[in-house]
mmCIF file of N, CA and C in Angstrom:
data_model
loop_
_atom_site.group_PDB
_atom_site.id
_atom_site.type_symbol
_atom_site.label_atom_id
_atom_site.label_comp_id
_atom_site.label_asym_id
_atom_site.label_seq_id
_atom_site.Cartn_x
_atom_site.Cartn_y
_atom_site.Cartn_z
ATOM 1 N N GLY A 1 -6.797 4.102 16.983
ATOM 2 C CA GLY A 1 -5.402 4.416 17.219
ATOM 3 C C GLY A 1 -5.302 6.089 16.954
ATOM 4 N N GLU A 2 -4.129 6.455 17.425
ATOM 5 C CA GLU A 2 -3.765 7.736 17.328
ATOM 6 C C GLU A 2 -3.010 7.633 15.921
ATOM 7 N N GLY A 3 -3.388 8.884 15.094
ATOM 8 C CA GLY A 3 -3.290 9.085 13.657
ATOM 9 C C GLY A 3 -2.154 7.751 12.842
ATOM 10 N N MET A 4 -2.921 7.126 12.266
ATOM 11 C CA MET A 4 -2.398 6.054 11.380
ATOM 12 C C MET A 4 -1.603 6.413 10.722
ATOM 13 N N PRO A 5 -0.158 5.780 10.705
ATOM 14 C CA PRO A 5 0.976 6.216 9.556
ATOM 15 C C PRO A 5 0.544 5.719 8.127
ATOM 16 N N GLN A 6 1.536 6.628 7.533
ATOM 17 C CA GLN A 6 0.891 6.463 6.018
ATOM 18 C C GLN A 6 1.519 4.812 5.725
ATOM 19 N N VAL A 7 1.002 4.087 4.772
ATOM 20 C CA VAL A 7 1.283 2.829 4.730
ATOM 21 C C VAL A 7 2.824 2.717 3.974
ATOM 22 N N ALA A 8 3.363 3.604 3.675
ATOM 23 C CA ALA A 8 4.454 3.806 2.883
ATOM 24 C C ALA A 8 4.692 5.211 2.787
ATOM 25 N N GLU A 9 6.166 5.648 2.883
ATOM 26 C CA GLU A 9 6.717 6.929 2.641
ATOM 27 C C GLU A 9 6.728 7.200 0.936
ATOM 28 N N VAL A 10 5.919 7.492 0.316
ATOM 29 C CA VAL A 10 5.934 7.775 -1.029
ATOM 30 C C VAL A 10 6.335 9.176 -1.224
ATOM 31 N N SER A 11 5.414 9.912 -1.618
ATOM 32 C CA SER A 11 5.202 11.645 -1.413
ATOM 33 C C SER A 11 4.250 12.347 -0.900
ATOM 34 N N THR A 12 4.391 13.332 -0.223
ATOM 35 C CA THR A 12 3.697 14.273 0.551
ATOM 36 C C THR A 12 2.651 14.459 -0.594
ATOM 37 N N ASN A 13 1.408 14.568 -0.055
ATOM 38 C CA ASN A 13 0.221 15.034 -0.790
ATOM 39 C C ASN A 13 0.118 16.534 -0.868
ATOM 40 N N VAL A 14 0.754 17.019 -1.906
ATOM 41 C CA VAL A 14 0.475 18.729 -1.918
ATOM 42 C C VAL A 14 -0.671 18.849 -2.887
ATOM 43 N N GLY A 15 -1.759 19.665 -2.189
ATOM 44 C CA GLY A 15 -2.783 20.064 -2.945
ATOM 45 C C GLY A 15 -2.621 21.053 -3.991
ATOM 46 N N GLY A 16 -3.498 21.207 -4.680
ATOM 47 C CA GLY A 16 -3.762 22.533 -5.748
ATOM 48 C C GLY A 16 -3.462 22.252 -6.871
ATOM 49 N N THR A 17 -3.374 20.889 -7.651
ATOM 50 C CA THR A 17 -3.487 20.435 -8.788
ATOM 51 C C THR A 17 -4.947 20.516 -9.562
ATOM 52 N N GLY A 18 -5.456 21.330 -10.033
ATOM 53 C CA GLY A 18 -6.646 21.279 -10.535
ATOM 54 C C GLY A 18 -6.965 20.696 -11.641
ATOM 55 N N GLY A 19 -8.237 20.543 -11.941
ATOM 56 C CA GLY A 19 -8.824 19.837 -13.279
ATOM 57 C C GLY A 19 -8.263 18.973 -14.234
ATOM 58 N N GLY A 20 -8.739 18.525 -15.227
ATOM 59 C CA GLY A 20 -7.608 17.541 -16.109
ATOM 60 C C GLY A 20 -7.357 16.412 -15.563
ATOM 61 N N GLY A 21 -6.743 15.613 -16.605
ATOM 62 C CA GLY A 21 -6.546 14.122 -16.040
ATOM 63 C C GLY A 21 -4.865 14.122 -16.048
ATOM 64 N N PRO A 22 -4.222 13.206 -15.173
ATOM 65 C CA PRO A 22 -2.533 13.325 -15.206
ATOM 66 C C PRO A 22 -2.309 13.390 -16.319
ATOM 67 N N ALA A 23 -1.078 13.828 -16.481
ATOM 68 C CA ALA A 23 -0.379 13.850 -17.798
ATOM 69 C C ALA A 23 0.267 12.403 -17.881
ATOM 70 N N GLY A 24 0.871 11.977 -16.837
ATOM 71 C CA GLY A 24 1.725 10.410 -17.041
ATOM 72 C C GLY A 24 0.750 9.600 -16.830
ATOM 73 N N GLY A 25 1.695 8.472 -17.547
ATOM 74 C CA GLY A 25 0.677 7.280 -17.338
ATOM 75 C C GLY A 25 0.334 6.594 -16.046
ATOM 76 N N LYS A 26 -0.001 5.604 -16.131
ATOM 77 C CA LYS A 26 -0.084 4.853 -14.377
ATOM 78 C C LYS A 26 1.107 4.416 -13.851
ATOM 79 N N VAL A 27 1.111 4.033 -12.347
ATOM 80 C CA VAL A 27 2.104 3.618 -12.021
ATOM 81 C C VAL A 27 2.290 2.549 -11.479
ATOM 82 N N SER A 28 3.426 1.535 -11.979
ATOM 83 C CA SER A 28 3.557 0.244 -11.571
ATOM 84 C C SER A 28 4.123 0.338 -10.019
ATOM 85 N N VAL A 29 3.411 -0.512 -8.828
ATOM 86 C CA VAL A 29 3.675 -0.373 -7.639
ATOM 87 C C VAL A 29 4.463 -1.890 -6.936
ATOM 88 N N ASP A 30 5.642 -2.215 -6.733
ATOM 89 C CA ASP A 30 6.114 -3.193 -5.843
ATOM 90 C C ASP A 30 6.901 -2.766 -4.639
ATOM 91 N N GLY A 31 7.548 -3.671 -3.950
ATOM 92 C CA GLY A 31 8.277 -3.212 -2.762
ATOM 93 C C GLY A 31 8.630 -4.687 -1.919
ATOM 94 N N PHE A 32 8.717 -3.837 -0.790
ATOM 95 C CA PHE A 32 9.201 -4.643 0.171
ATOM 96 C C PHE A 32 8.511 -4.870 1.521
ATOM 97 N N VAL A 33 7.727 -5.588 2.445
ATOM 98 C CA VAL A 33 7.657 -5.605 3.591
ATOM 99 C C VAL A 33 8.682 -6.021 4.936
ATOM 100 N N TYR A 34 9.111 -5.416 5.511
ATOM 101 C CA TYR A 34 10.292 -5.605 6.792
ATOM 102 C C TYR A 34 9.520 -5.785 7.726
ATOM 103 N N ASP A 35 9.960 -6.342 8.892
ATOM 104 C CA ASP A 35 9.776 -6.203 10.251
ATOM 105 C C ASP A 35 10.462 -4.630 10.629
ATOM 106 N N ALA A 36 9.615 -4.106 11.524
ATOM 107 C CA ALA A 36 10.196 -2.937 12.083
ATOM 108 C C ALA A 36 11.184 -3.233 12.790
ATOM 109 N N ASP A 37 11.735 -3.775 13.877
ATOM 110 C CA ASP A 37 12.330 -4.115 14.795
ATOM 111 C C ASP A 37 13.768 -4.656 13.851
ATOM 112 N N SER A 38 13.709 -5.816 13.714
ATOM 113 C CA SER A 38 14.602 -6.629 12.817
ATOM 114 C C SER A 38 14.897 -5.997 11.596
ATOM 115 N N GLY A 39 14.130 -5.747 10.984
ATOM 116 C CA GLY A 39 14.555 -5.134 9.572
ATOM 117 C C GLY A 39 14.508 -6.449 8.807
ATOM 118 N N ASN A 40 14.282 -7.566 9.241
ATOM 119 C CA ASN A 40 14.394 -9.078 8.448
ATOM 120 C C ASN A 40 12.576 -8.879 7.055
ATOM 121 N N PRO A 41 12.778 -9.377 6.141
ATOM 122 C CA PRO A 41 11.744 -9.803 5.334
ATOM 123 C C PRO A 41 10.854 -10.347 6.185
ATOM 124 N N ILE A 42 9.509 -9.929 5.840
ATOM 125 C CA ILE A 42 8.383 -10.879 6.121
ATOM 126 C C ILE A 42 7.684 -11.440 4.905
ATOM 127 N N ALA A 43 7.769 -12.777 4.730
ATOM 128 C CA ALA A 43 7.342 -13.770 3.613
ATOM 129 C C ALA A 43 5.602 -13.604 3.935
ATOM 130 N N ASP A 44 4.668 -14.112 3.134
ATOM 131 C CA ASP A 44 3.226 -14.176 3.100
ATOM 132 C C ASP A 44 2.818 -13.114 3.754
ATOM 133 N N ALA A 45 3.330 -11.835 3.589
ATOM 134 C CA ALA A 45 2.588 -10.654 3.926
ATOM 135 C C ALA A 45 1.786 -10.082 3.183
ATOM 136 N N VAL A 46 0.480 -9.488 3.315
ATOM 137 C CA VAL A 46 -0.470 -9.184 2.233
ATOM 138 C C VAL A 46 -0.368 -7.732 2.125
ATOM 139 N N VAL A 47 -0.375 -7.054 0.680
ATOM 140 C CA VAL A 47 -0.341 -5.651 0.507
ATOM 141 C C VAL A 47 -1.634 -5.493 -0.016
ATOM 142 N N VAL A 48 -2.717 -4.382 0.149
ATOM 143 C CA VAL A 48 -3.989 -4.510 -0.076
ATOM 144 C C VAL A 48 -4.174 -3.245 -0.642
ATOM 145 N N ILE A 49 -4.813 -3.133 -1.971
ATOM 146 C CA ILE A 49 -5.206 -1.807 -2.402
ATOM 147 C C ILE A 49 -6.587 -1.466 -2.342
ATOM 148 N N LEU A 50 -7.796 -0.719 -2.024
ATOM 149 C CA LEU A 50 -8.758 -0.816 -2.144
ATOM 150 C C LEU A 50 -9.263 0.343 -3.021
ATOM 151 N N LEU A 51 -10.560 0.197 -3.015
ATOM 152 C CA LEU A 51 -11.133 1.519 -4.466
ATOM 153 C C LEU A 51 -11.047 2.754 -3.748
ATOM 154 N N PRO A 52 -10.662 3.436 -4.503
ATOM 155 C CA PRO A 52 -10.853 4.993 -3.918
ATOM 156 C C PRO A 52 -12.014 5.375 -3.342
ATOM 157 N N GLY A 53 -11.856 6.060 -2.275
ATOM 158 C CA GLY A 53 -12.975 6.667 -1.656
ATOM 159 C C GLY A 53 -13.179 6.169 0.120
ATOM 160 N N LEU A 54 -13.021 4.504 -0.435
ATOM 161 C CA LEU A 54 -13.109 3.900 1.163
ATOM 162 C C LEU A 54 -11.942 3.979 2.226
ATOM 163 N N ASP A 55 -12.673 3.872 3.438
ATOM 164 C CA ASP A 55 -11.703 3.778 4.762
ATOM 165 C C ASP A 55 -11.203 2.346 5.164
ATOM 166 N N PRO A 56 -9.996 2.618 4.748
ATOM 167 C CA PRO A 56 -9.286 1.277 5.138
ATOM 168 C C PRO A 56 -9.331 0.932 6.318
ATOM 169 N N ASP A 57 -9.558 1.765 7.447
ATOM 170 C CA ASP A 57 -9.981 1.333 8.835
ATOM 171 C C ASP A 57 -11.106 0.324 9.051
ATOM 172 N N GLN A 58 -12.147 0.854 8.131
ATOM 173 C CA GLN A 58 -13.490 0.565 8.547
ATOM 174 C C GLN A 58 -13.355 -0.742 7.551
ATOM 175 N N TRP A 59 -12.836 -1.071 6.406
ATOM 176 C CA TRP A 59 -12.878 -2.037 5.538
ATOM 177 C C TRP A 59 -12.012 -3.072 6.352
ATOM 178 N N LEU A 60 -11.195 -2.650 7.310
ATOM 179 C CA LEU A 60 -10.379 -4.017 8.005
ATOM 180 C C LEU A 60 -11.299 -4.355 9.122
ATOM 181 N N ASP A 61 -12.452 -3.387 9.182
ATOM 182 C CA ASP A 61 -13.286 -4.016 10.721
ATOM 183 C C ASP A 61 -14.770 -4.668 9.777
ATOM 184 N N ASN A 62 -14.762 -4.648 8.635
ATOM 185 C CA ASN A 62 -15.809 -5.262 8.018
ATOM 186 C C ASN A 62 -16.119 -4.605 6.302
ATOM 187 N N GLY A 63 -14.751 -5.380 5.747
ATOM 188 C CA GLY A 63 -15.258 -5.012 4.352
ATOM 189 C C GLY A 63 -15.403 -5.906 3.647
ATOM 190 N N SER A 64 -15.313 -6.078 2.087
ATOM 191 C CA SER A 64 -15.624 -7.332 1.440
ATOM 192 C C SER A 64 -14.844 -7.072 0.175
ATOM 193 N N ASP A 65 -14.265 -8.527 -0.256
ATOM 194 C CA ASP A 65 -13.675 -8.632 -1.429
ATOM 195 C C ASP A 65 -13.775 -7.683 -2.534
ATOM 196 N N SER A 66 -15.133 -7.518 -2.869
ATOM 197 C CA SER A 66 -15.331 -6.621 -3.685
ATOM 198 C C SER A 66 -14.935 -5.273 -3.615
ATOM 199 N N ASP A 67 -14.334 -4.577 -2.539
ATOM 200 C CA ASP A 67 -14.067 -3.641 -2.329
ATOM 201 C C ASP A 67 -12.187 -3.460 -3.203
ATOM 202 N N VAL A 68 -11.965 -4.333 -3.076
ATOM 203 C CA VAL A 68 -10.780 -4.451 -3.428
ATOM 204 C C VAL A 68 -10.183 -4.509 -4.638
ATOM 205 N N LEU A 69 -9.147 -3.149 -5.034
ATOM 206 C CA LEU A 69 -9.060 -3.149 -6.483
ATOM 207 C C LEU A 69 -7.731 -3.817 -6.760
ATOM 208 N N THR A 70 -6.683 -4.299 -6.128
ATOM 209 C CA THR A 70 -5.747 -5.260 -6.385
ATOM 210 C C THR A 70 -5.124 -5.417 -4.817
ATOM 211 N N TRP A 71 -4.524 -6.645 -5.222
ATOM 212 C CA TRP A 71 -3.606 -7.120 -3.587
ATOM 213 C C TRP A 71 -2.435 -7.921 -4.164
ATOM 214 N N ALA A 72 -1.308 -8.402 -3.424
ATOM 215 C CA ALA A 72 -0.298 -9.024 -3.596
ATOM 216 C C ALA A 72 0.188 -9.424 -2.449
ATOM 217 N N SER A 73 0.743 -10.750 -2.742
ATOM 218 C CA SER A 73 1.359 -11.293 -1.172
ATOM 219 C C SER A 73 3.031 -11.517 -1.210
ATOM 220 N N THR A 74 3.805 -10.903 -0.470
ATOM 221 C CA THR A 74 5.075 -11.126 -0.702
ATOM 222 C C THR A 74 5.707 -12.767 -0.718
ATOM 223 N N ASP A 75 7.078 -12.882 -1.191
ATOM 224 C CA ASP A 75 7.887 -13.961 -1.310
ATOM 225 C C ASP A 75 8.650 -14.077 0.201
ATOM 226 N N SER A 76 9.543 -14.945 -0.259
ATOM 227 C CA SER A 76 10.280 -15.341 0.829
ATOM 228 C C SER A 76 11.230 -14.003 0.989
ATOM 229 N N ASN A 77 11.537 -12.967 0.177
ATOM 230 C CA ASN A 77 12.807 -11.915 0.611
ATOM 231 C C ASN A 77 11.478 -11.066 0.704
ATOM 232 N N GLY A 78 10.285 -11.028 1.071
ATOM 233 C CA GLY A 78 9.641 -10.216 1.481
ATOM 234 C C GLY A 78 9.199 -9.054 0.048
ATOM 235 N N TYR A 79 9.419 -9.797 -0.851
ATOM 236 C CA TYR A 79 9.212 -8.721 -2.082
ATOM 237 C C TYR A 79 7.744 -8.834 -2.679
ATOM 238 N N PHE A 80 6.891 -8.403 -3.053
ATOM 239 C CA PHE A 80 5.436 -8.125 -3.549
ATOM 240 C C PHE A 80 5.346 -7.117 -4.860
ATOM 241 N N LYS A 81 4.778 -7.575 -5.629
ATOM 242 C CA LYS A 81 4.555 -6.432 -6.918
ATOM 243 C C LYS A 81 2.833 -6.720 -7.187
ATOM 244 N N LEU A 82 2.530 -5.357 -7.333
ATOM 245 C CA LEU A 82 0.670 -5.215 -7.521
ATOM 246 C C LEU A 82 0.725 -5.544 -9.182
ATOM 247 N N PRO A 83 -0.260 -6.492 -8.960
ATOM 248 C CA PRO A 83 -0.958 -6.873 -10.755
ATOM 249 C C PRO A 83 -1.222 -5.706 -11.623
ATOM 250 N N VAL A 84 -1.884 -4.954 -10.346
ATOM 251 C CA VAL A 84 -2.582 -3.589 -11.343
ATOM 252 C C VAL A 84 -1.861 -2.382 -11.110
ATOM 253 N N SER A 85 -1.966 -1.462 -12.039
ATOM 254 C CA SER A 85 -1.125 -0.328 -11.957
ATOM 255 C C SER A 85 -2.022 0.656 -11.253
ATOM 256 N N LEU A 86 -1.577 1.526 -10.849
ATOM 257 C CA LEU A 86 -2.406 2.819 -10.359
ATOM 258 C C LEU A 86 -2.485 3.805 -11.009
ATOM 259 N N ASP A 87 -3.442 4.601 -11.108
ATOM 260 C CA ASP A 87 -3.508 6.091 -11.540
ATOM 261 C C ASP A 87 -2.721 7.138 -10.461
ATOM 262 N N ARG A 88 -2.328 8.105 -10.955
ATOM 263 C CA ARG A 88 -1.628 9.598 -10.450
ATOM 264 C C ARG A 88 -3.000 10.019 -10.195
ATOM 265 N N GLY A 89 -2.797 11.013 -8.969
ATOM 266 C CA GLY A 89 -3.609 11.822 -8.473
ATOM 267 C C GLY A 89 -4.914 11.610 -7.578
ATOM 268 N N ILE A 90 -4.929 10.362 -7.066
ATOM 269 C CA ILE A 90 -5.730 9.923 -6.528
ATOM 270 C C ILE A 90 -5.458 9.200 -5.384
ATOM 271 N N ASP A 91 -6.133 9.506 -4.342
ATOM 272 C CA ASP A 91 -5.768 8.662 -2.985
ATOM 273 C C ASP A 91 -6.461 7.240 -2.957
ATOM 274 N N TYR A 92 -5.463 6.192 -2.914
ATOM 275 C CA TYR A 92 -5.794 4.970 -3.035
ATOM 276 C C TYR A 92 -5.822 4.160 -1.272
ATOM 277 N N PRO A 93 -6.748 4.001 -0.748
ATOM 278 C CA PRO A 93 -6.756 3.085 0.637
ATOM 279 C C PRO A 93 -5.761 2.108 0.115
ATOM 280 N N ALA A 94 -5.031 2.137 1.249
ATOM 281 C CA ALA A 94 -3.942 0.785 1.515
ATOM 282 C C ALA A 94 -3.756 -0.058 2.549
ATOM 283 N N LEU A 95 -3.863 -1.279 2.841
ATOM 284 C CA LEU A 95 -3.585 -1.628 3.706
ATOM 285 C C LEU A 95 -2.177 -2.740 3.524
ATOM 286 N N ALA A 96 -1.434 -3.103 5.070
ATOM 287 C CA ALA A 96 -0.587 -4.136 4.939
ATOM 288 C C ALA A 96 -0.371 -4.954 6.161
ATOM 289 N N GLY A 97 -0.309 -5.868 6.245
ATOM 290 C CA GLY A 97 -0.201 -6.942 7.195
ATOM 291 C C GLY A 97 0.119 -8.285 7.103
ATOM 292 N N ALA A 98 0.345 -8.944 8.141
ATOM 293 C CA ALA A 98 0.982 -10.611 8.061
ATOM 294 C C ALA A 98 0.196 -11.001 9.286
ATOM 295 N N SER A 99 -1.251 -10.896 9.543
ATOM 296 C CA SER A 99 -1.507 -11.487 10.879
ATOM 297 C C SER A 99 -1.196 -12.662 11.180
ATOM 298 N N SER A 100 -1.392 -13.489 10.308
ATOM 299 C CA SER A 100 -0.714 -15.104 10.315
ATOM 300 C C SER A 100 0.451 -15.311 11.199
ATOM 301 N N LYS A 101 1.314 -13.979 11.196
ATOM 302 C CA LYS A 101 2.452 -14.088 11.799
ATOM 303 C C LYS A 101 2.323 -13.135 13.445
ATOM 304 N N GLY A 102 1.506 -12.726 13.280
ATOM 305 C CA GLY A 102 1.492 -11.677 14.589
ATOM 306 C C GLY A 102 1.413 -10.746 14.579
ATOM 307 N N TYR A 103 1.658 -9.964 13.032
ATOM 308 C CA TYR A 103 1.746 -8.442 12.998
ATOM 309 C C TYR A 103 0.387 -7.655 12.858
ATOM 310 N N LEU A 104 0.504 -6.634 13.590
ATOM 311 C CA LEU A 104 -0.279 -5.459 13.240
ATOM 312 C C LEU A 104 -0.747 -5.340 11.796
ATOM 313 N N THR A 105 -2.213 -4.799 11.386
ATOM 314 C CA THR A 105 -1.886 -4.624 10.140
ATOM 315 C C THR A 105 -1.826 -2.772 9.964
ATOM 316 N N THR A 106 -1.399 -2.383 9.345
ATOM 317 C CA THR A 106 -1.081 -0.942 9.109
ATOM 318 C C THR A 106 -2.135 -0.521 8.025
ATOM 319 N N THR A 107 -2.466 0.507 8.079
ATOM 320 C CA THR A 107 -3.179 1.297 6.709
ATOM 321 C C THR A 107 -2.899 2.655 6.554
ATOM 322 N N GLY A 108 -3.536 2.911 5.365
ATOM 323 C CA GLY A 108 -2.921 4.360 5.051
ATOM 324 C C GLY A 108 -3.237 4.777 3.599
ATOM 325 N N PHE A 109 -2.804 5.578 2.851
ATOM 326 C CA PHE A 109 -3.248 5.899 1.726
ATOM 327 C C PHE A 109 -2.259 5.959 0.598
ATOM 328 N N LEU A 110 -2.337 5.681 -0.489
ATOM 329 C CA LEU A 110 -1.254 5.717 -1.583
ATOM 330 C C LEU A 110 -1.452 6.679 -2.276
ATOM 331 N N PHE A 111 -0.489 7.777 -2.733
ATOM 332 C CA PHE A 111 -0.935 8.945 -3.700
ATOM 333 C C PHE A 111 0.236 9.157 -4.751
ATOM 334 N N PHE A 112 0.147 9.040 -5.783
ATOM 335 C CA PHE A 112 1.189 9.545 -6.681
ATOM 336 C C PHE A 112 0.786 10.546 -7.432
ATOM 337 N N GLU A 113 1.983 11.199 -7.552
ATOM 338 C CA GLU A 113 2.084 12.930 -8.098
ATOM 339 C C GLU A 113 2.800 12.532 -9.368
ATOM 340 N N GLU A 114 2.273 13.500 -10.377
ATOM 341 C CA GLU A 114 2.654 13.566 -11.949
ATOM 342 C C GLU A 114 4.060 13.195 -11.870
ATOM 343 N N ALA A 115 4.777 13.864 -11.061
ATOM 344 C CA ALA A 115 6.247 14.031 -11.149
ATOM 345 C C ALA A 115 7.031 12.780 -10.788
ATOM 346 N N ASP A 116 5.865 11.579 -10.288
ATOM 347 C CA ASP A 116 6.343 10.238 -9.521
ATOM 348 C C ASP A 116 7.168 9.854 -10.662
ATOM 349 N N PRO A 117 8.010 8.717 -10.750
ATOM 350 C CA PRO A 117 8.563 7.713 -11.922
ATOM 351 C C PRO A 117 7.338 6.761 -12.023
ATOM 352 N N ASP A 118 7.384 5.766 -13.153
ATOM 353 C CA ASP A 118 6.311 4.974 -13.947
ATOM 354 C C ASP A 118 6.463 3.732 -12.438
ATOM 355 N N LEU A 119 7.846 3.473 -11.978
ATOM 356 C CA LEU A 119 7.643 2.653 -11.119
ATOM 357 C C LEU A 119 8.316 3.179 -9.688
ATOM 358 N N ILE A 120 6.836 2.874 -8.428
ATOM 359 C CA ILE A 120 7.330 3.088 -7.166
ATOM 360 C C ILE A 120 7.829 1.900 -6.312
ATOM 361 N N THR A 121 8.764 1.741 -5.739
ATOM 362 C CA THR A 121 8.956 0.546 -5.098
ATOM 363 C C THR A 121 9.014 1.235 -3.411
ATOM 364 N N LEU A 122 7.916 0.459 -2.815
ATOM 365 C CA LEU A 122 7.435 0.776 -1.082
ATOM 366 C C LEU A 122 8.417 0.229 -0.452
ATOM 367 N N GLU A 123 8.735 0.581 0.720
ATOM 368 C CA GLU A 123 8.873 0.008 1.404
ATOM 369 C C GLU A 123 8.127 -0.109 3.010
ATOM 370 N N ILE A 124 7.690 -0.874 3.214
ATOM 371 C CA ILE A 124 6.384 -0.675 4.252
ATOM 372 C C ILE A 124 7.155 -1.972 5.578
ATOM 373 N N GLU A 125 6.999 -1.168 6.736
ATOM 374 C CA GLU A 125 7.175 -1.720 7.843
ATOM 375 C C GLU A 125 6.222 -2.276 8.704
ATOM 376 N N LEU A 126 6.090 -3.430 9.300
ATOM 377 C CA LEU A 126 5.116 -3.903 10.578
ATOM 378 C C LEU A 126 5.819 -3.991 11.553
ATOM 379 N N ASN A 127 4.724 -3.758 12.716
ATOM 380 C CA ASN A 127 5.223 -3.915 13.820
ATOM 381 C C ASN A 127 4.308 -5.037 14.536
ATOM 382 N N LYS A 128 4.821 -6.165 15.637
ATOM 383 C CA LYS A 128 4.089 -7.082 16.182
ATOM 384 C C LYS A 128 3.470 -6.249 17.530
#
């Protein structure tokens, strides 16, 4: 496909922070998955975070469970919370989808900067 969208609008990845570990602690991630057309929440959608360095599109075609860092599924309100917190300064390959309901899986990357808060709430939209 042409330019896959970011899984979520979190922060623009601005390069240039050299060496050293991130100052802040890990980032907890929760959020909501919505229907892009209606805005309604999607239950039983899955949000998957892969190990850094993987290509989420390739994983979608031929991935294994051992490549998954953490994942969560949404409740009846479209809400999810990842059980594992993520490090700052790392590009995490991410996927979100609800194929059982006919939604296309979207792929992209999550990246958290040191200035980001300790809890990030994503809003993810899926298309059919």
